[in-house]
Coordinates of C-alpha atoms in Angstrom, one line a residue:
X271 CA 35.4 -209.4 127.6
X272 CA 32.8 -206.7 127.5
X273 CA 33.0 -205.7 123.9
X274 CA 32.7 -209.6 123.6
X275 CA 29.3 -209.5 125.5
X276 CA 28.1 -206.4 123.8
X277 CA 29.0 -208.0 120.3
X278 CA 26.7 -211.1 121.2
X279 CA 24.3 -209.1 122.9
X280 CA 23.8 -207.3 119.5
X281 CA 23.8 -210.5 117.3
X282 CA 21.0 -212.1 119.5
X283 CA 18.8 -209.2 118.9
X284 CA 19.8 -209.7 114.9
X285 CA 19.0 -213.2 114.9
X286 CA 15.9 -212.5 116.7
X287 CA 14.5 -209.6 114.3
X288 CA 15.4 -211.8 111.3
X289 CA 13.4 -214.4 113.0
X290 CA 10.1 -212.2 113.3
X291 CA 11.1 -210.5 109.8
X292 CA 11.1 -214.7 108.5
X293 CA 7.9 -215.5 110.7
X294 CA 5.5 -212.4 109.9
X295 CA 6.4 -212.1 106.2
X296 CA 7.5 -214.8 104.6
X297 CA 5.5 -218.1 105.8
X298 CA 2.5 -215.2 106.1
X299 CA -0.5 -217.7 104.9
X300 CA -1.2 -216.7 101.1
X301 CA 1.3 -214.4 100.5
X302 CA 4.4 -216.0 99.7
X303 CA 7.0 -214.9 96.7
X304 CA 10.5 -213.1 97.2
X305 CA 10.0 -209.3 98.4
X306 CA 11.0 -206.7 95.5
X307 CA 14.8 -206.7 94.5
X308 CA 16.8 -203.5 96.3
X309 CA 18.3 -202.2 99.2
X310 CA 17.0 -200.6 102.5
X311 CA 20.5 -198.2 102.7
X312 CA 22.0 -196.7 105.7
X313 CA 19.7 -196.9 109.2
X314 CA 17.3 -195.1 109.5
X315 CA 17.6 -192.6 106.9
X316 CA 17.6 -195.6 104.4
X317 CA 18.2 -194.0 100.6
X318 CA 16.3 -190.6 101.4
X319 CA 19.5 -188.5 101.2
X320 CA 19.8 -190.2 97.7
X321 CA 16.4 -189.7 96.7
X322 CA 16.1 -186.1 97.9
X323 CA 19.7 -185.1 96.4
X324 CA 18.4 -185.9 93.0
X325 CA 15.9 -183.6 93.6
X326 CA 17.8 -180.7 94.4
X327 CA 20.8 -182.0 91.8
X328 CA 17.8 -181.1 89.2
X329 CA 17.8 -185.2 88.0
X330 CA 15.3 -186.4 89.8
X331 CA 14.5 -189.5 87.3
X332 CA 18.4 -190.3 88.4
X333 CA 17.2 -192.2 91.3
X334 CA 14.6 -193.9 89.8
X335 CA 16.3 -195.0 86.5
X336 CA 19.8 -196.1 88.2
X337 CA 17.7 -198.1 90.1
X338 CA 15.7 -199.9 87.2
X339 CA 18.9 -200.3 85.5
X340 CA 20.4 -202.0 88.4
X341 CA 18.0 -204.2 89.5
X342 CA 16.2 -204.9 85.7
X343 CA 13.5 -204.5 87.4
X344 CA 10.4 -201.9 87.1
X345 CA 9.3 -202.3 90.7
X346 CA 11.9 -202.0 93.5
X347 CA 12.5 -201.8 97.2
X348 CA 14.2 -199.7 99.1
X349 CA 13.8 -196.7 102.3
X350 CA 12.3 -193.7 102.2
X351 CA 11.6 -191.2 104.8
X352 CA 11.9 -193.6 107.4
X353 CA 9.9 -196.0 105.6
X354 CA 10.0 -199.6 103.6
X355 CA 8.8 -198.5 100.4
X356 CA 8.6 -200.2 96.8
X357 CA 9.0 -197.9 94.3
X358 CA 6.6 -198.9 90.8
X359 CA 7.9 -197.6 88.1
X360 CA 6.0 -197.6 84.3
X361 CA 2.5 -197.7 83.1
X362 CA 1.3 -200.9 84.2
X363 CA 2.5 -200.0 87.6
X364 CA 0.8 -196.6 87.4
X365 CA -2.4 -198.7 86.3
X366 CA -2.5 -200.8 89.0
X367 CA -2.2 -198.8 91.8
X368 CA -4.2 -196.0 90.2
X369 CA -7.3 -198.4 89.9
X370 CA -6.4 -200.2 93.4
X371 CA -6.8 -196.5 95.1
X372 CA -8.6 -197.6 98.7
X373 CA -8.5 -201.1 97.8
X374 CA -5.3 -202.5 98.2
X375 CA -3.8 -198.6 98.6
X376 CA -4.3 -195.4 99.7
X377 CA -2.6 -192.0 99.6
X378 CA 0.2 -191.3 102.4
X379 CA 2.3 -188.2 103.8
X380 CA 4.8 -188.4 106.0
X381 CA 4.2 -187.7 109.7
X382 CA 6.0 -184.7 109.4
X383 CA 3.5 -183.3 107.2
X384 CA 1.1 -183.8 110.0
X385 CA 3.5 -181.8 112.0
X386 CA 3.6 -178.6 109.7
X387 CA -0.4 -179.1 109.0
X388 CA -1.9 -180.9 111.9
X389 CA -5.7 -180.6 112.4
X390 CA -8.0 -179.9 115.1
X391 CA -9.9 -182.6 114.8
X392 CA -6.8 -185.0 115.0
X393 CA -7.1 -186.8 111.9
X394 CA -4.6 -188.1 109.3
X395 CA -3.3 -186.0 106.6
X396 CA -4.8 -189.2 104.3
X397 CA -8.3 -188.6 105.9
X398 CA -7.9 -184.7 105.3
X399 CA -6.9 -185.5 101.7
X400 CA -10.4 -187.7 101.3
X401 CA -12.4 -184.8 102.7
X402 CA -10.4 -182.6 100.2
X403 CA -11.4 -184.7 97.2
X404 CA -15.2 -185.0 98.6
X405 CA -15.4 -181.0 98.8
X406 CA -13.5 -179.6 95.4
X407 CA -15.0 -181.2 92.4
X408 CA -18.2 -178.2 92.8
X409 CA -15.4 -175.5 92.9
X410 CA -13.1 -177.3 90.4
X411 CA -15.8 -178.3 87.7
X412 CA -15.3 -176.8 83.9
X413 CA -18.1 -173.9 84.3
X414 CA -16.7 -173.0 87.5
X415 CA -13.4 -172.5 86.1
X416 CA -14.3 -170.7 83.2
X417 CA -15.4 -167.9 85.1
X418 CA -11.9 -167.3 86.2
X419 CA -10.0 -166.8 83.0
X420 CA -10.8 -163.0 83.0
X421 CA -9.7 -162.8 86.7
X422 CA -6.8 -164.4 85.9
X423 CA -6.0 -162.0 82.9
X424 CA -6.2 -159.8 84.5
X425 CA -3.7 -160.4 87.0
X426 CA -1.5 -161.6 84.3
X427 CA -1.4 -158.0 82.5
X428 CA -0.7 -156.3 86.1
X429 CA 1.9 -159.2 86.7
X430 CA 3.9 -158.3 83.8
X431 CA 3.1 -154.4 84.2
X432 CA 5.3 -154.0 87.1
X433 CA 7.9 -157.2 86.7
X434 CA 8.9 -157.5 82.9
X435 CA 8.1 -154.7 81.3
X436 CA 10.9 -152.3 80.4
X437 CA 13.8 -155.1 81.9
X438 CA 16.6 -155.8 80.0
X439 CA 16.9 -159.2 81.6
X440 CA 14.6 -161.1 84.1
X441 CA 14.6 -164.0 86.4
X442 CA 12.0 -165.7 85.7
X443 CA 11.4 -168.5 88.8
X444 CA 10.9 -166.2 91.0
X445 CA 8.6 -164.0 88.6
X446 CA 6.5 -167.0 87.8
X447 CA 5.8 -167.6 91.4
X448 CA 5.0 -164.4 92.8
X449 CA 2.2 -164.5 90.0
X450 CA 1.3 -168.0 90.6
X451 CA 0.9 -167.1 93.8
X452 CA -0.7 -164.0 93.5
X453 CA -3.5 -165.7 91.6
X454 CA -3.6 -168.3 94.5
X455 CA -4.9 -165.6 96.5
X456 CA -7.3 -164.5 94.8
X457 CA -9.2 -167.1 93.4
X458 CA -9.1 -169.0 97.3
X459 CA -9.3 -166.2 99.6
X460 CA -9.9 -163.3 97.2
X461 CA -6.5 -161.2 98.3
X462 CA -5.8 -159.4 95.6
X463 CA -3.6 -156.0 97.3
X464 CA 0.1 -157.3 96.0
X465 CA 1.0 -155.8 99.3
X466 CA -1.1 -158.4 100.9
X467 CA -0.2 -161.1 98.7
X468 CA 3.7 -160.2 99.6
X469 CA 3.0 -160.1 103.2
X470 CA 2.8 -164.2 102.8
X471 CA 5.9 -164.6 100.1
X472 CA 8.7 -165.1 102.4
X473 CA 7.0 -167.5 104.8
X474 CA 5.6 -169.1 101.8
X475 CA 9.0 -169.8 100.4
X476 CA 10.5 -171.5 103.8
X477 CA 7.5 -173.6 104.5
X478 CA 7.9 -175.6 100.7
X479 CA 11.8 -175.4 101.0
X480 CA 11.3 -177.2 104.3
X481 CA 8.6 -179.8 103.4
X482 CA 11.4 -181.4 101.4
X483 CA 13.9 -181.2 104.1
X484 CA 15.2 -183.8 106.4
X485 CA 12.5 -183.6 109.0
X486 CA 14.3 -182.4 112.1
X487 CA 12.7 -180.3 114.2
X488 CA 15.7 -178.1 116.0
X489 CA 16.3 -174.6 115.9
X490 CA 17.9 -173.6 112.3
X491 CA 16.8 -176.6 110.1
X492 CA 14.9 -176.1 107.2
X493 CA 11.9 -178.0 108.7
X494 CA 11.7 -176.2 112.0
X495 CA 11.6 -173.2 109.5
X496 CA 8.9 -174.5 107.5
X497 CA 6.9 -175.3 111.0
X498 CA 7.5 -171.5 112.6
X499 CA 6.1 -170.4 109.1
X500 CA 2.8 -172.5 108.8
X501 CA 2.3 -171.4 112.2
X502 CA 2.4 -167.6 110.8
X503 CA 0.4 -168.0 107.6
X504 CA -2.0 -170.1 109.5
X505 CA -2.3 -167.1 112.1
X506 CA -3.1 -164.9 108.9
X507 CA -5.5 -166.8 107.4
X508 CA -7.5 -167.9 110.4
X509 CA -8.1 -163.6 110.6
X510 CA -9.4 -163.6 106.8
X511 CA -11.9 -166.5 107.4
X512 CA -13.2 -164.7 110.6
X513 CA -13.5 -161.7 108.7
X514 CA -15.1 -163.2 105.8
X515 CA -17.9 -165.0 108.4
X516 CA -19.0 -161.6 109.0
X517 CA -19.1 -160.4 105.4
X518 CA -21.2 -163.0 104.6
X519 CA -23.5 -162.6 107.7
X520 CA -23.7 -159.2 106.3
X521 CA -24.2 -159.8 102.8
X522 CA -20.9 -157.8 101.8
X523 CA -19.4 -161.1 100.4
X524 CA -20.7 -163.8 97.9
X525 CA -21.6 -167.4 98.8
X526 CA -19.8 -168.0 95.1
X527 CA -17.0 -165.7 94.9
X528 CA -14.1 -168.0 96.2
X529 CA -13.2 -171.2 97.5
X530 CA -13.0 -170.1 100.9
X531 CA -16.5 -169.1 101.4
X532 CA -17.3 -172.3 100.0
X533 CA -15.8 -173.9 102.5
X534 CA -17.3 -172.0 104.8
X535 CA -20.8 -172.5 103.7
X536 CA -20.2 -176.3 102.4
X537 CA -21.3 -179.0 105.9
X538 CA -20.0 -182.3 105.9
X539 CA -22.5 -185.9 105.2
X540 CA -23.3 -185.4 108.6
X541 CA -24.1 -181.7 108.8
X542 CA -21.1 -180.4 110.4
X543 CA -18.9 -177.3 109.3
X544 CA -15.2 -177.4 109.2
X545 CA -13.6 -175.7 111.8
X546 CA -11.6 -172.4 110.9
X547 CA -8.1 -173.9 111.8
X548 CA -9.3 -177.3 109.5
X549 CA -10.5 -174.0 107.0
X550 CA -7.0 -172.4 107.3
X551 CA -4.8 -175.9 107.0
X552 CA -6.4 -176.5 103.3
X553 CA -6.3 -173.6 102.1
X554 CA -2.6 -173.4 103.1
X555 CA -2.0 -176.5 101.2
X556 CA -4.2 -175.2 98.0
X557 CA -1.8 -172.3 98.0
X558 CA 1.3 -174.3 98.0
X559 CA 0.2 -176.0 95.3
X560 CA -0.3 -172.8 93.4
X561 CA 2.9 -171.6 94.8
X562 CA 5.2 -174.1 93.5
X563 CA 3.9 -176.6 91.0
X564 CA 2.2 -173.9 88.4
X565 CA 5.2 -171.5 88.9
X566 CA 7.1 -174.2 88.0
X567 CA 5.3 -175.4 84.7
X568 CA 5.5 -171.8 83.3
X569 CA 9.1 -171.4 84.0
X570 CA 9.7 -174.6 82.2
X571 CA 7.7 -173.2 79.3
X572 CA 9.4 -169.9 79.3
X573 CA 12.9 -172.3 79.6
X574 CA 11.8 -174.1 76.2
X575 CA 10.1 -171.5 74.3
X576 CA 13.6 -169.9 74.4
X577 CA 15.6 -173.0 73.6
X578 CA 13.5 -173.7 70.6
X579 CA 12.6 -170.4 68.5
X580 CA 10.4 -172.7 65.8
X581 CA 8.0 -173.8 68.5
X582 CA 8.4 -169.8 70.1
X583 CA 7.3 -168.5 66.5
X584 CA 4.0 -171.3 66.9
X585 CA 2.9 -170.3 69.9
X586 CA 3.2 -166.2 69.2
X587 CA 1.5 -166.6 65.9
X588 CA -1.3 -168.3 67.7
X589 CA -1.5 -165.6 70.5
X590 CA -1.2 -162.5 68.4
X591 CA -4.0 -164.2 66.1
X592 CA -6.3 -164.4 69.5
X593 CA -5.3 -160.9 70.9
X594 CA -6.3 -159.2 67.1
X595 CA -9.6 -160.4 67.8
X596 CA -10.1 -158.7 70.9
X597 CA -11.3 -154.7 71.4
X598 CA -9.0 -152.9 73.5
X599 CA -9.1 -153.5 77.0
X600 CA -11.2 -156.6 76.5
X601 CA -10.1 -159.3 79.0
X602 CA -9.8 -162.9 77.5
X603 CA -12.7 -165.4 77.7
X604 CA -13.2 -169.2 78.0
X605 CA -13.5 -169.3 73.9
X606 CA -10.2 -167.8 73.3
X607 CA -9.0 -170.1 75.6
X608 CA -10.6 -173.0 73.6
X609 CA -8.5 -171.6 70.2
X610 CA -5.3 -172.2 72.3
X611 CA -4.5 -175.2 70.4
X612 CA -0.6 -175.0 69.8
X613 CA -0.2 -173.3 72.6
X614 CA -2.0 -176.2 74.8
X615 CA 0.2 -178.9 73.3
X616 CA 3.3 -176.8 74.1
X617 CA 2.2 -177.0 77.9
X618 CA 1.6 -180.6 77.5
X619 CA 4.7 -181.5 76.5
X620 CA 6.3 -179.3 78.9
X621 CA 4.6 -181.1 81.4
X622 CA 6.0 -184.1 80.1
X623 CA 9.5 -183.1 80.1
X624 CA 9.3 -181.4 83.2
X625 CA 6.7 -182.9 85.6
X626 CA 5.6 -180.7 88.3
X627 CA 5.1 -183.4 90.6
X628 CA 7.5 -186.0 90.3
X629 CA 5.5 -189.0 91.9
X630 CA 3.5 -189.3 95.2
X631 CA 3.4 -191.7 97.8
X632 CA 0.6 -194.6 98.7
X633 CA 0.3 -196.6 101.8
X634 CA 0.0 -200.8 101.6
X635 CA -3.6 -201.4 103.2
X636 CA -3.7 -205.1 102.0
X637 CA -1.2 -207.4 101.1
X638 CA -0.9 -208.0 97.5
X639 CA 1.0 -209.8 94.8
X640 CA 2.5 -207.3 91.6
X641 CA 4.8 -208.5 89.0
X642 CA 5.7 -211.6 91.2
X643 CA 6.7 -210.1 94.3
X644 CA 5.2 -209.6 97.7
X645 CA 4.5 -206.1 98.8
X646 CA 3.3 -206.5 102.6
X647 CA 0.8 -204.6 103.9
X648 CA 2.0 -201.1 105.9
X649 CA 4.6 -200.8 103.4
X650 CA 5.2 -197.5 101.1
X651 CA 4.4 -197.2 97.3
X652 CA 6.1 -194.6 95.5
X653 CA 5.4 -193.7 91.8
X654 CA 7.5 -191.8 89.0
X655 CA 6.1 -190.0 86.6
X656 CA 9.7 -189.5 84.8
X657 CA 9.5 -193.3 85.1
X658 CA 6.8 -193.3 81.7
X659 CA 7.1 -189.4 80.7
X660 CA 11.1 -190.2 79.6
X661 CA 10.7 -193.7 78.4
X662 CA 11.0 -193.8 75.0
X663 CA 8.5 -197.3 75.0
X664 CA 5.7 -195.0 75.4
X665 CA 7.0 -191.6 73.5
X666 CA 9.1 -192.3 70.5

């Protein structure tokens, strides 16, 4: 008799949620059509073991195109990170929510990124991200960057000083990264001592493995990993940005010479400077960038170059041409650069094959119609790029 009451205990609540679910979404006043075909998966988790396992399987697009095949559908729903999500998938859905950014969108983390980078001034990582975009573009312009190609020669030649030369075999992920990385360091903070640099390697390598973890924060998981290490690199950095306040003070550091004193000398529309632990949370998330995507795009090119010699024999032609031209010793400029024309479409279409970034998440701020279905405001948007880079519609 008491199971019996449970059991109808629990179908009352059902019927009651799919009542609410009926009322707030489908006889919402203007926004009426069917909700994307798909499924929402196993509670809670949804698909995210799914999604996440293709990751780490090395398929990522599996998810995505078993999906599209199943549903013939280029938009489809489904659970994510303990979220309703749509995924778009194509061009046309890139389009739309590319030119809809802050309209009817706008970019989203996951909470638990707010947990391994929370700021002091308790705002969103989405409002974090805006300030981001607001501050870089003066750092990140074309004549800015061309005064780091020497730099970052120069760290290339010490790079394969001490981990190529004279090996009979290498490994080359891990190679890629610690120069990557390396670079990271100096162009943001201006770190150069390798020692330094490998002070933050370890760490470095638990916090990414555990920002695509499961996000369970107990002793031993991946994530509460990735938390005690943020915690440590933020510790570090927060000591380089109070030691570079009284360089600058002192005139023994440059207002120019990295991002971080930009940062530190860049106020806000309203006049404010950032604190140092705001300072220290995006420069942590600039070096993970450098740590993981760019290592990644020059392992892939490595991977290719070696699978195809005729595009190998392109590219060397093209570099020995460049280094002829040069006196010995003589670092490589923004010109030579410029004459990197093989070589440049060889990263491009590594980048294709093998996207860095395999898609990003927006938020729903508006409800909105898209190839005839609803897609309700709060939900999340996730986009592919393997979704157009692999489709032979767009490259034959």
């Amino acid at each position: 008799m008491e199971f019996f009451y449970v059991s109808l205990l629990c179908l009352f609540v059902f019927l009651i949620s799919l009542s609410l679910h009926f009322l707030f979404y489908k006889n919402k006043p203007g926004f009426s059509g069917p909700l994307p075909p798909g499924r929402t998966g196993w509670p809670v988790i949804g698909e995210s073991l799914e999604f996440l396992s293709s990751g780490w399987k090395g398929h990522p697009e599996k998810f995505i195109y078993d999906r599209i095949a199943k549903y013939s559908s280029y938009v489809f729903r489904t659970h994510l990170l303990g979220e309703q999500a749509a995924v778009f998938c194509g061009a046309n859905g890139n389009k739309f929510l590319f030119s809809n950014e802050n309209k009817l969108v706008q970019a989203w983390w996951p909470d638990s990124i707010n947990k391994v980078f929370p700021s002091s001034t308790q705002t969103s990582s989405t409002e974090e991200a805006i300030k981001m975009r607001r501050m870089l573009p003066t750092f990140f312009k074309p004549e800015a960057l061309q005064r780091y190609v020497g730099i970052m020669d120069h760290i290339a030649q010490r790079h394969f000083s001490d981990g190529w030369d004279n090996k009979n075999e290498v490994v080359v992920f891990p190679l890629a990264k610690r120069y990557t990385f390396w670079l990271a360091c100096r162009l943001f903070v201006s770190v150069e001592d390798p020692n330094h640099v490998a002070k933050f390697a370890d760490p470095f390598t638990a916090l990414t493995s555990g920002l695509i973890s499961i996000p369970i924060d107990l002793p031993g998981t991946p994530f509460h990993r990735a938390i005690k290490a943020s915690n440590f690199i933020r510790k570090e950095l927060v000591s380089i940005i109070k030691q570079r306040k009284i360089d600058l003070a002192e005139g023994k550091a440059s207002p120019t010479q990295d991002i971080l004193s930009h940062m530190l000398l860049t106020s806000d529309e309203s006049g404010k400077f950032m604190h140092e632990l705001d300072i220290a949370n995006k420069i942590l998330g600039l070096l993970i960038g450098g740590h993981d995507t760019t290592s990644s795009a020059c392992t892939f090119v490595v991977k290719y170059l070696a699978e195809l010699p005729e595009i190998y024999e392109g590219v060397y032609k093209e570099q020995i041409e460049i280094a002829k031209s040069k006196a010995p010793g003589e670092l490589l400029n923004w010109d030579d650069i410029q004459k990197m024309k093989y070589s440049w479409n060889v990263a491009c279409e590594v980048l294709r094959l093998a996207p860095p970034l395999q898609g990003a998440f927006r938020e729903v701020i508006a409800d909105f119609m898209y190839n005839g279905f609803s897609i309700p405001k709060g939900w999340k948007i996730y986009w592919s790029a393997n979704s157009t880079h692999r489709n032979p519609e767009f490259f034959t």
